[in-house]
Coordinates of C-alpha atoms and ligand atoms in Angstrom, one line a residue:
M295 CA -41.4 11.1 9.9
S296 CA -38.7 9.1 8.9
K297 CA -36.0 7.9 11.8
K298 CA -32.5 8.6 12.0
K299 CA -30.4 7.1 9.8
I300 CA -27.6 5.9 11.5
T301 CA -24.2 3.6 10.9
V302 CA -23.5 0.3 12.8
S303 CA -20.5 1.8 13.9
E304 CA -23.0 4.6 15.7
A305 CA -25.3 1.8 16.9
R306 CA -22.6 0.0 18.7
G307 CA -21.6 3.2 20.7
V308 CA -23.8 4.4 23.6
D309 CA -24.8 8.0 22.1
F310 CA -27.8 6.6 20.3
I311 CA -29.0 4.6 23.5
G312 CA -33.2 4.8 23.8
C313 CA -33.3 6.5 19.8
E314 CA -35.6 5.0 17.6
V315 CA -32.8 4.4 14.2
R316 CA -33.0 3.0 10.8
L317 CA -30.1 0.7 9.8
C318 CA -28.9 -0.7 6.9
G319 CA -26.3 -3.7 6.7
W320 CA -26.0 -6.9 5.3
V321 CA -26.7 -10.0 7.3
R322 CA -23.7 -12.0 8.7
T323 CA -25.4 -14.4 10.9
R324 CA -28.9 -15.2 12.4
R325 CA -29.8 -17.6 15.4
D326 CA -33.5 -18.7 16.0
S327 CA -33.9 -18.8 19.6
K328 CA -36.7 -20.8 20.9
A329 CA -37.8 -18.0 23.2
G330 CA -40.1 -16.9 20.4
F331 CA -37.3 -14.4 18.6
S332 CA -34.3 -14.1 16.5
F333 CA -30.9 -12.9 16.9
V334 CA -29.6 -11.1 13.8
E335 CA -26.4 -9.8 13.1
I336 CA -25.3 -7.2 10.7
N337 CA -22.7 -5.5 9.4
D338 CA -22.0 -2.4 6.8
G339 CA -18.5 -1.7 6.8
S340 CA -18.3 1.2 9.2
S341 CA -16.6 -0.9 11.7
L342 CA -15.1 -4.6 12.2
G343 CA -18.2 -5.5 15.1
N344 CA -21.3 -6.2 13.9
I345 CA -24.6 -5.1 15.5
Q346 CA -27.2 -7.7 16.9
I347 CA -31.1 -7.0 15.8
I348 CA -33.1 -8.6 17.9
V349 CA -36.1 -9.7 15.9
A350 CA -39.3 -10.7 17.7
Q351 CA -42.2 -12.9 16.6
T352 CA -44.1 -9.7 17.0
V353 CA -42.2 -8.1 14.2
P354 CA -44.9 -7.4 11.0
D355 CA -44.4 -11.1 8.6
Y356 CA -42.0 -12.6 10.9
D357 CA -42.5 -15.7 9.8
L358 CA -42.2 -15.3 6.1
L359 CA -39.3 -12.4 6.6
I360 CA -37.0 -14.3 9.1
K361 CA -36.1 -16.8 6.6
T362 CA -35.3 -14.7 4.1
L363 CA -32.3 -13.3 6.4
T364 CA -29.5 -15.6 5.3
P365 CA -25.9 -14.5 5.4
G366 CA -25.2 -11.9 2.5
S367 CA -28.6 -10.4 2.2
S368 CA -29.3 -6.6 2.9
I369 CA -31.8 -5.9 5.2
S370 CA -33.1 -2.2 6.7
V371 CA -34.1 -2.4 10.0
E372 CA -36.1 0.1 12.1
G373 CA -35.8 0.0 15.9
V374 CA -34.5 1.3 19.3
V375 CA -31.0 1.4 20.2
Q376 CA -31.0 -0.4 23.9
K377 CA -28.7 -1.4 26.8
S378 CA -27.0 -5.2 25.9
P379 CA -27.0 -7.8 28.9
A380 CA -24.8 -10.0 26.3
Q381 CA -21.1 -9.6 26.9
G382 CA -18.6 -8.2 24.5
Q383 CA -21.2 -5.9 23.1
L384 CA -22.8 -2.6 24.4
T385 CA -25.9 -2.1 22.7
E386 CA -28.2 -3.8 20.2
V387 CA -31.2 -3.0 18.2
A388 CA -34.7 -4.1 18.9
A389 CA -36.3 -4.6 15.7
D390 CA -39.9 -2.9 15.5
K391 CA -39.7 -3.5 11.5
I392 CA -37.5 -5.1 9.0
E393 CA -37.2 -4.9 5.3
L394 CA -35.4 -7.3 2.8
I395 CA -33.6 -5.2 0.1
G396 CA -31.9 -7.9 -1.3
E397 CA -32.1 -11.8 -0.8
S398 CA -29.0 -13.9 -0.9
D399 CA -29.0 -18.1 -1.7
P400 CA -27.7 -19.5 1.2
L401 CA -26.9 -22.6 -1.1
T402 CA -24.6 -20.6 -3.4
Y403 CA -23.4 -17.6 -1.4
P404 CA -19.6 -18.3 -1.0
L405 CA -18.8 -16.7 2.4
Q406 CA -20.1 -19.1 5.7
K407 CA -19.7 -18.5 9.2
K408 CA -16.8 -21.0 9.2
G409 CA -13.5 -19.0 8.8
H410 CA -12.1 -19.1 5.0
S411 CA -8.3 -19.5 3.9
L412 CA -6.8 -16.5 2.3
E413 CA -6.3 -18.3 -1.1
F414 CA -9.7 -19.2 -1.3
L415 CA -10.8 -15.3 -0.6
R416 CA -8.5 -14.4 -3.4
S417 CA -10.9 -16.5 -6.0
I418 CA -13.8 -14.2 -4.7
A419 CA -12.5 -11.2 -4.7
H420 CA -15.6 -9.6 -5.5
L421 CA -16.8 -10.8 -2.0
R422 CA -14.0 -10.9 0.3
I423 CA -14.8 -7.4 1.4
R424 CA -17.6 -8.5 3.1
T425 CA -15.3 -11.0 5.6
N426 CA -13.5 -9.4 8.8
T427 CA -9.9 -9.4 7.3
F428 CA -10.8 -7.4 4.3
G429 CA -13.4 -5.0 6.0
A430 CA -10.3 -4.3 8.2
V431 CA -7.7 -4.1 5.6
A432 CA -10.0 -1.6 3.6
R433 CA -10.4 0.8 6.4
I434 CA -6.7 0.8 7.3
R435 CA -6.0 1.4 3.9
N436 CA -8.0 4.2 3.9
T437 CA -6.6 5.5 7.1
V438 CA -3.0 5.2 6.0
S439 CA -3.8 7.2 2.8
Y440 CA -5.6 9.8 4.6
S441 CA -2.6 10.1 6.9
I442 CA 0.2 10.3 4.3
H443 CA -1.6 13.8 3.1
Q444 CA -2.2 15.0 6.4
F445 CA 1.5 14.1 7.1
F446 CA 2.5 16.3 3.7
Q447 CA 0.1 18.9 4.2
E448 CA 0.7 19.6 8.0
N449 CA 4.9 20.1 6.8
G450 CA 4.2 22.4 3.5
F451 CA 4.4 19.6 0.8
V452 CA 2.4 20.7 -2.2
Y453 CA 0.6 17.2 -3.6
V454 CA 1.5 16.9 -7.6
H455 CA -0.3 14.5 -10.2
T456 CA 2.3 13.0 -12.1
P457 CA 1.2 11.4 -15.7
I458 CA 0.4 7.7 -15.6
I459 CA 1.6 7.2 -19.1
T460 CA 5.4 8.0 -20.2
A461 CA 7.9 7.7 -22.4
S462 CA 11.0 7.7 -19.7
D463 CA 12.0 4.6 -17.5
C464 CA 12.7 6.0 -14.3
E465 CA 14.4 3.4 -12.5
G466 CA 16.2 1.9 -15.6
A467 CA 14.9 -1.5 -15.3
G468 CA 13.2 -2.0 -18.6
Q469 CA 10.0 -3.4 -16.9
M470 CA 7.7 -0.9 -18.6
F471 CA 3.9 -2.1 -19.8
R472 CA 3.8 -0.7 -22.9
V473 CA 0.8 1.4 -24.1
T474 CA 0.0 1.3 -27.3
V475 CA -3.0 1.6 -30.3
I476 CA -0.8 -1.1 -32.7
D477 CA -3.0 -3.3 -34.1
A478 CA -0.7 -6.3 -32.7
D479 CA -1.6 -8.7 -35.5
N480 CA -0.9 -5.7 -38.3
P481 CA 1.7 -3.6 -37.0
P482 CA 3.3 -0.7 -39.0
R483 CA 7.1 -1.8 -40.0
D484 CA 10.0 0.4 -40.5
N485 CA 12.7 -0.6 -43.3
D486 CA 14.3 -2.9 -40.7
G487 CA 11.0 -5.0 -40.6
K488 CA 10.8 -3.9 -36.6
V489 CA 7.3 -2.5 -35.4
D490 CA 7.5 1.5 -36.2
Y491 CA 6.1 3.1 -33.0
T492 CA 6.8 6.6 -34.9
K493 CA 2.7 5.5 -36.1
D494 CA 1.7 4.5 -32.7
F495 CA -0.7 7.3 -30.8
F496 CA 2.0 9.6 -29.0
G497 CA 4.3 8.7 -32.2
K498 CA 6.8 7.4 -30.1
S499 CA 7.1 4.2 -27.5
S500 CA 5.0 5.0 -24.7
Y501 CA 4.4 2.7 -21.2
L502 CA 2.4 2.8 -17.8
T503 CA 5.1 4.7 -15.4
V504 CA 7.1 2.7 -12.8
S505 CA 7.6 6.0 -10.9
G506 CA 6.3 9.2 -10.4
Q507 CA 9.8 10.6 -9.8
L508 CA 11.5 12.1 -12.8
N509 CA 8.0 14.4 -13.1
V510 CA 7.8 15.4 -9.7
E511 CA 11.3 16.6 -9.5
T512 CA 10.7 19.3 -12.2
Y513 CA 7.6 20.5 -9.8
C514 CA 10.2 20.1 -6.8
A515 CA 12.7 22.7 -9.0
G516 CA 10.0 25.2 -8.7
L517 CA 8.1 24.7 -5.4
G518 CA 10.8 23.5 -2.9
K519 CA 8.8 20.3 -1.0
V520 CA 6.0 18.1 -3.3
Y521 CA 4.9 14.5 -3.3
T522 CA 2.9 12.7 -5.4
F523 CA 0.9 9.2 -4.7
G524 CA -0.4 7.1 -7.6
P525 CA -0.7 4.1 -9.1
T526 CA 2.6 2.5 -10.5
F527 CA 3.1 -0.5 -12.4
R528 CA 6.0 -3.1 -12.9
A529 CA 5.8 -5.5 -15.6
E530 CA 8.8 -7.5 -13.6
N531 CA 8.1 -11.1 -13.6
S532 CA 8.5 -11.8 -10.2
N533 CA 6.1 -14.4 -8.4
T534 CA 6.6 -13.2 -4.7
S535 CA 4.6 -11.9 -2.0
R536 CA 5.8 -8.4 -1.9
H537 CA 5.6 -7.7 -5.8
A538 CA 2.6 -6.5 -7.6
S539 CA 2.5 -5.3 -11.1
E540 CA 0.1 -2.5 -10.1
F541 CA 0.6 -0.8 -6.8
W542 CA 0.4 2.6 -4.9
M543 CA 3.8 4.4 -4.2
I544 CA 4.1 7.9 -2.5
E545 CA 7.2 9.8 -3.6
P546 CA 8.2 13.0 -1.8
E547 CA 10.8 15.2 -3.0
I548 CA 12.4 17.9 -1.3
A549 CA 15.1 20.6 -2.4
F550 CA 18.0 22.1 -1.0
C551 CA 17.9 18.6 1.5
E552 CA 20.6 15.9 1.4
L553 CA 20.6 12.4 2.4
E554 CA 20.9 12.9 6.2
E555 CA 17.8 14.8 6.0
N556 CA 16.0 12.6 3.8
M557 CA 16.7 9.7 6.0
S558 CA 14.8 11.7 8.5
W559 CA 12.1 12.4 6.8
A560 CA 11.2 8.9 6.0
E561 CA 11.9 7.7 9.4
K562 CA 9.2 10.8 10.5
F563 CA 7.1 9.8 8.1
L564 CA 6.8 5.6 8.3
K565 CA 6.4 6.6 12.0
R566 CA 3.7 8.9 11.6
L567 CA 1.7 6.4 9.6
I568 CA 1.9 3.6 11.9
A569 CA 1.0 5.6 15.2
D570 CA -2.4 7.7 13.4
V571 CA -3.6 3.9 12.4
L572 CA -2.5 2.6 16.1
K573 CA -4.6 5.6 17.7
D574 CA -7.7 5.4 14.7
R575 CA -8.3 1.7 14.0
H576 CA -8.0 0.7 17.3
E577 CA -10.6 -2.4 16.6
D578 CA -9.8 -3.4 13.1
M579 CA -5.6 -3.2 15.0
E580 CA -6.8 -5.7 17.9
F581 CA -8.4 -8.4 15.5
F582 CA -5.0 -8.4 13.2
N583 CA -3.1 -8.7 16.7
R584 CA -5.1 -12.1 17.0
N585 CA -2.9 -13.7 14.7
D586 CA 0.2 -12.3 15.6
T587 CA -0.2 -11.4 19.2
T588 CA 3.2 -9.4 19.0
L589 CA 1.9 -7.1 16.5
I590 CA 0.6 -4.0 18.0
D591 CA 3.7 -4.1 20.5
T592 CA 6.1 -4.2 17.8
L593 CA 4.5 -1.5 15.9
T594 CA 4.5 0.6 18.8
H595 CA 7.8 0.2 19.5
V596 CA 8.6 1.2 16.2
A597 CA 6.9 4.4 16.3
S598 CA 8.8 5.4 19.4
S599 CA 12.3 4.2 18.7
D600 CA 15.5 5.3 16.4
F601 CA 15.7 3.4 13.5
V602 CA 19.6 1.7 13.0
R603 CA 21.2 3.4 10.5
L604 CA 24.2 2.0 8.4
S605 CA 26.1 2.1 5.4
Y606 CA 25.7 -0.8 2.9
T607 CA 29.2 -1.5 3.2
D608 CA 28.7 -2.3 7.0
A609 CA 25.7 -4.2 6.3
V610 CA 28.0 -6.7 3.9
S611 CA 30.5 -7.0 6.9
I612 CA 27.8 -8.3 9.5
L613 CA 26.1 -10.1 6.8
T614 CA 29.3 -12.2 5.9
S615 CA 30.9 -12.3 9.2
S616 CA 27.6 -13.5 10.8
G617 CA 28.1 -16.9 10.2
K618 CA 24.4 -17.4 8.9
K619 CA 24.1 -19.6 6.1
F620 CA 22.2 -17.8 3.3
N621 CA 20.7 -19.0 -0.2
Y622 CA 21.9 -16.8 -1.7
D623 CA 26.0 -15.8 -1.3
V624 CA 26.9 -12.2 -0.2
A625 CA 30.2 -10.1 -1.2
W626 CA 30.3 -6.3 -2.2
G627 CA 28.6 -5.5 -5.2
I628 CA 25.7 -8.0 -5.3
D629 CA 22.1 -6.4 -5.1
L630 CA 20.9 -7.8 -1.2
Q631 CA 18.3 -10.5 -1.2
S632 CA 15.2 -10.4 1.1
E633 CA 16.9 -13.1 3.1
H634 CA 19.9 -10.4 3.7
E635 CA 16.9 -7.6 4.5
R636 CA 15.3 -9.9 6.7
F637 CA 18.7 -11.2 9.1
L638 CA 19.8 -7.4 9.3
T639 CA 16.0 -6.1 10.6
E640 CA 14.7 -9.7 12.2
E641 CA 17.8 -11.2 13.6
H642 CA 20.5 -8.5 14.0
F643 CA 19.4 -5.2 15.4
K644 CA 16.0 -6.5 16.1
S645 CA 14.4 -3.0 14.5
P646 CA 13.7 -0.9 11.0
V647 CA 17.0 -0.7 9.6
I648 CA 17.9 2.5 6.9
L649 CA 21.0 1.4 4.6
Y650 CA 22.9 4.0 2.8
D651 CA 25.9 4.0 0.1
Y652 CA 25.0 1.4 -2.0
P653 CA 26.9 0.2 -5.0
R654 CA 26.8 2.7 -8.2
T655 CA 26.1 -0.3 -10.1
I656 CA 22.9 -1.7 -8.8
K657 CA 20.9 1.7 -8.8
P658 CA 19.7 3.9 -11.1
F659 CA 21.5 6.6 -13.0
Y660 CA 20.0 9.7 -10.8
M661 CA 21.4 9.0 -7.6
R662 CA 24.3 11.6 -6.2
L663 CA 27.7 9.7 -7.0
N664 CA 29.9 10.0 -3.7
D665 CA 33.3 11.0 -3.6
D666 CA 34.8 7.3 -3.6
G667 CA 33.4 7.2 -6.9
K668 CA 31.8 3.6 -6.3
T669 CA 28.9 4.2 -4.2
V670 CA 26.1 6.3 -4.9
R671 CA 23.8 8.0 -1.9
A672 CA 21.1 5.6 -2.0
M673 CA 18.8 4.7 0.9
D674 CA 16.6 1.9 1.4
L675 CA 14.6 1.7 4.6
L676 CA 13.9 -1.8 5.7
V677 CA 11.3 -3.2 8.1
P678 CA 11.2 -6.4 10.0
R679 CA 9.0 -9.2 7.7
V680 CA 8.8 -7.1 4.9
G681 CA 12.1 -6.1 3.7
E682 CA 12.4 -3.0 2.0
I683 CA 9.5 -1.0 2.5
I684 CA 10.8 2.5 1.6
G685 CA 13.4 3.4 -1.3
G686 CA 15.0 6.7 -2.2
S687 CA 18.1 8.8 -2.4
E688 CA 20.0 12.1 -2.8
R689 CA 19.9 13.1 -6.5
E690 CA 22.6 13.9 -8.8
Y691 CA 22.3 17.6 -9.1
R692 CA 26.0 18.3 -11.0
L693 CA 25.1 17.9 -14.6
N694 CA 28.3 16.4 -16.0
V695 CA 28.3 13.6 -13.4
L696 CA 24.7 13.4 -14.2
E697 CA 25.8 13.3 -18.6
E698 CA 28.2 10.5 -17.0
R699 CA 25.9 8.6 -15.4
M700 CA 23.4 8.3 -18.1
R701 CA 26.1 7.6 -20.9
E702 CA 26.8 4.9 -18.4
Q703 CA 23.6 3.3 -18.5
K704 CA 22.4 3.9 -22.2
L705 CA 20.2 6.4 -21.9
D706 CA 19.0 8.3 -25.0
M707 CA 20.2 11.7 -23.4
E708 CA 18.1 13.7 -26.0
A709 CA 14.9 12.1 -24.6
Y710 CA 15.9 12.7 -21.2
K711 CA 17.3 16.6 -22.1
W712 CA 13.9 17.9 -19.8
Y713 CA 15.5 16.2 -16.7
S714 CA 19.1 16.9 -17.3
D715 CA 18.2 21.0 -18.1
L716 CA 17.1 20.8 -14.2
R717 CA 20.3 20.7 -13.5
R718 CA 21.4 23.5 -16.3
Y719 CA 19.4 26.2 -14.6
G720 CA 19.6 26.7 -10.6
S721 CA 20.5 23.0 -9.7
V722 CA 20.2 22.4 -6.3
P723 CA 21.0 19.6 -3.8
H724 CA 17.9 17.4 -3.5
S725 CA 16.2 14.4 -2.5
G726 CA 13.3 12.0 -1.9
F727 CA 12.3 8.3 -2.0
G728 CA 9.2 6.3 -2.7
L729 CA 6.9 4.1 -0.1
G730 CA 5.1 1.4 -1.4
L731 CA 1.5 1.6 0.3
E732 CA 1.1 -1.8 0.1
R733 CA 4.5 -3.0 1.6
V734 CA 3.3 -0.4 4.7
L735 CA 0.1 -1.8 4.8
M736 CA 1.2 -5.6 5.0
F737 CA 3.5 -4.5 8.0
I738 CA 1.0 -2.6 9.9
T739 CA -1.8 -5.5 9.3
G740 CA 0.6 -8.1 9.5
T741 CA -0.5 -9.8 6.1
A742 CA 1.5 -11.9 4.5
N743 CA 0.8 -12.0 0.9
I744 CA 0.8 -8.7 -1.4
R745 CA -2.6 -9.8 -2.6
D746 CA -4.3 -9.4 0.1
V747 CA -3.6 -5.7 1.1
L748 CA -4.8 -5.0 -2.6
P749 CA -8.6 -4.3 -3.4
F750 CA -7.8 -6.1 -6.8
P751 CA -4.3 -7.9 -7.1
R752 CA -2.8 -7.7 -10.6
T753 CA 0.4 -10.1 -10.7
P754 CA 1.9 -12.0 -13.2
G755 CA -0.9 -14.4 -15.0
N756 CA -3.9 -12.4 -12.5
C757 CA -5.5 -9.9 -13.9
D758 CA -9.2 -11.1 -12.9
Y759 CA -12.2 -8.6 -11.9
Ligands
4AD45 O1 12.8 1.3 -4.7 P1 11.9 1.7 -5.5 O2 12.2 1.1 -7.2 O3 12.2 3.4 -5.8 C1 11.4 4.3 -6.8 O4 11.1 3.9 -7.8 C2 12.2 5.8 -6.9 N1 11.7 6.0 -7.7 C3 11.5 6.0 -5.4 C4 11.9 7.7 -5.5 O5 12.9 7.6 -4.9 N2 10.9 8.9 -5.2 O6 10.5 1.9 -5.3 C5 9.8 2.2 -4.0 C6 9.4 1.5 -2.9 C7 9.9 0.3 -2.6 O7 10.4 0.4 -1.7 C8 8.6 -0.5 -2.5 O8 8.1 -0.4 -1.0 C9 7.7 -0.1 -3.5 O9 8.3 0.7 -4.2 N3 7.5 -1.4 -4.4 C10 6.7 -2.3 -4.5 N4 5.9 -2.5 -4.3 C11 5.0 -3.6 -5.0 N5 5.5 -3.9 -5.9 C12 6.6 -3.7 -6.5 N6 6.8 -4.5 -7.6 C13 7.1 -2.8 -6.0 N7 8.3 -2.4 -6.2 C14 8.7 -1.7 -5.3
MG46 MG1 14.3 -0.3 -4.6

């Protein structure tokens, strides 16, 4: 009879002690003892920790086999789970039989027992998932994604799939990747000699989306509470540790909801994601806590304390009267830089901060204009170390004001007619926000560079794998 196949994670618990089992995984380390057996640690991705396999010389073909069990090789083990006498592990597996499934040349396998720098691991992104760090990031990314859906489903939101290919620039920043089938060497041209995109696949210019918001707003105006969760693309040439050209965004949109309620949703949402990771990914979080011993304490505090809410105008006052020398000078009207955001969260308040009511001139057309005529009902949720993690707003639901803002920002009114129609037929106050999945992962895991929380990062100049 074939033995029960279990995971390394299951084998590390007490449930299978005394059971004959089969396990499969990749060898992490091997140590041959003089006493006539070897210790082989394997990992299968089910947990951060490995399981130790005791391979006695009585195992069939020991002499031939044991030399092939090098780091990176894949094996199948049959044996008995037993209590381990060693420190730091509950169990180990005494092997009866081992089969080499795929060998791994120890001379060329790039992952050695000694730690590798994150920079080096980026150059082997196809193998780095076999390290503790990337395994832990991937499991936490999975937990956060699951938790996102749970949060919205439990709160009555409907999941909507907004398109990836679009003709509209939601954020109005013109940082879009063009989608085209036009032959770049021989494009059709119009009478002015310009490339004629009416001859392109969709009969007009089209791009990869920078945000699902405009589309999800239409579903909000019929379903009430909705969210999208998908990849977004930005062709901004900013080579920072917090920007990726392809990243995942979660965008809820809530009808009959003004800015204060929107802020409360954002705060409750972020706290829930953190709490779920702390609850369900204990071992992985302990691992990250070794690099930054304040990480878990900080996250626990964030998940249970009230976030500061502060207007942009008050934030500017705090920054200008702080006496701190910034690289970029602060004055009312500027777009705050990451150094300003970090000062507020890390030094001044030592807490996440939600800034609201930003100058209209630095925000997109769709945000609701305040009565002062100068500011819009925008909000950014800032956290220590990462800065902006959520950006959102109450939307302009008054048709005349929206159209004025569209004209101001030189939008093609005809192209956005479907969007302004939402204000023509049963318009309601509504709000929403976007959470950058990678930003939240950086915050939770303490990872400094966005390239290390994306499976295959796309950044200016980099599109490998
Ligand atoms: O502030 P942003 O640009 O807001 C929007 O796109 C709105 N349409 C959202 C909405 O109201 N539905 O982006 C939202 C979040 C940012 O706060 C940040 O976390 C993340 O998306 N983000 C990026 N993450 C990684 N790389 C980039 N280049 C990012 N740009 C934005
Ligand atoms: Mg933003």
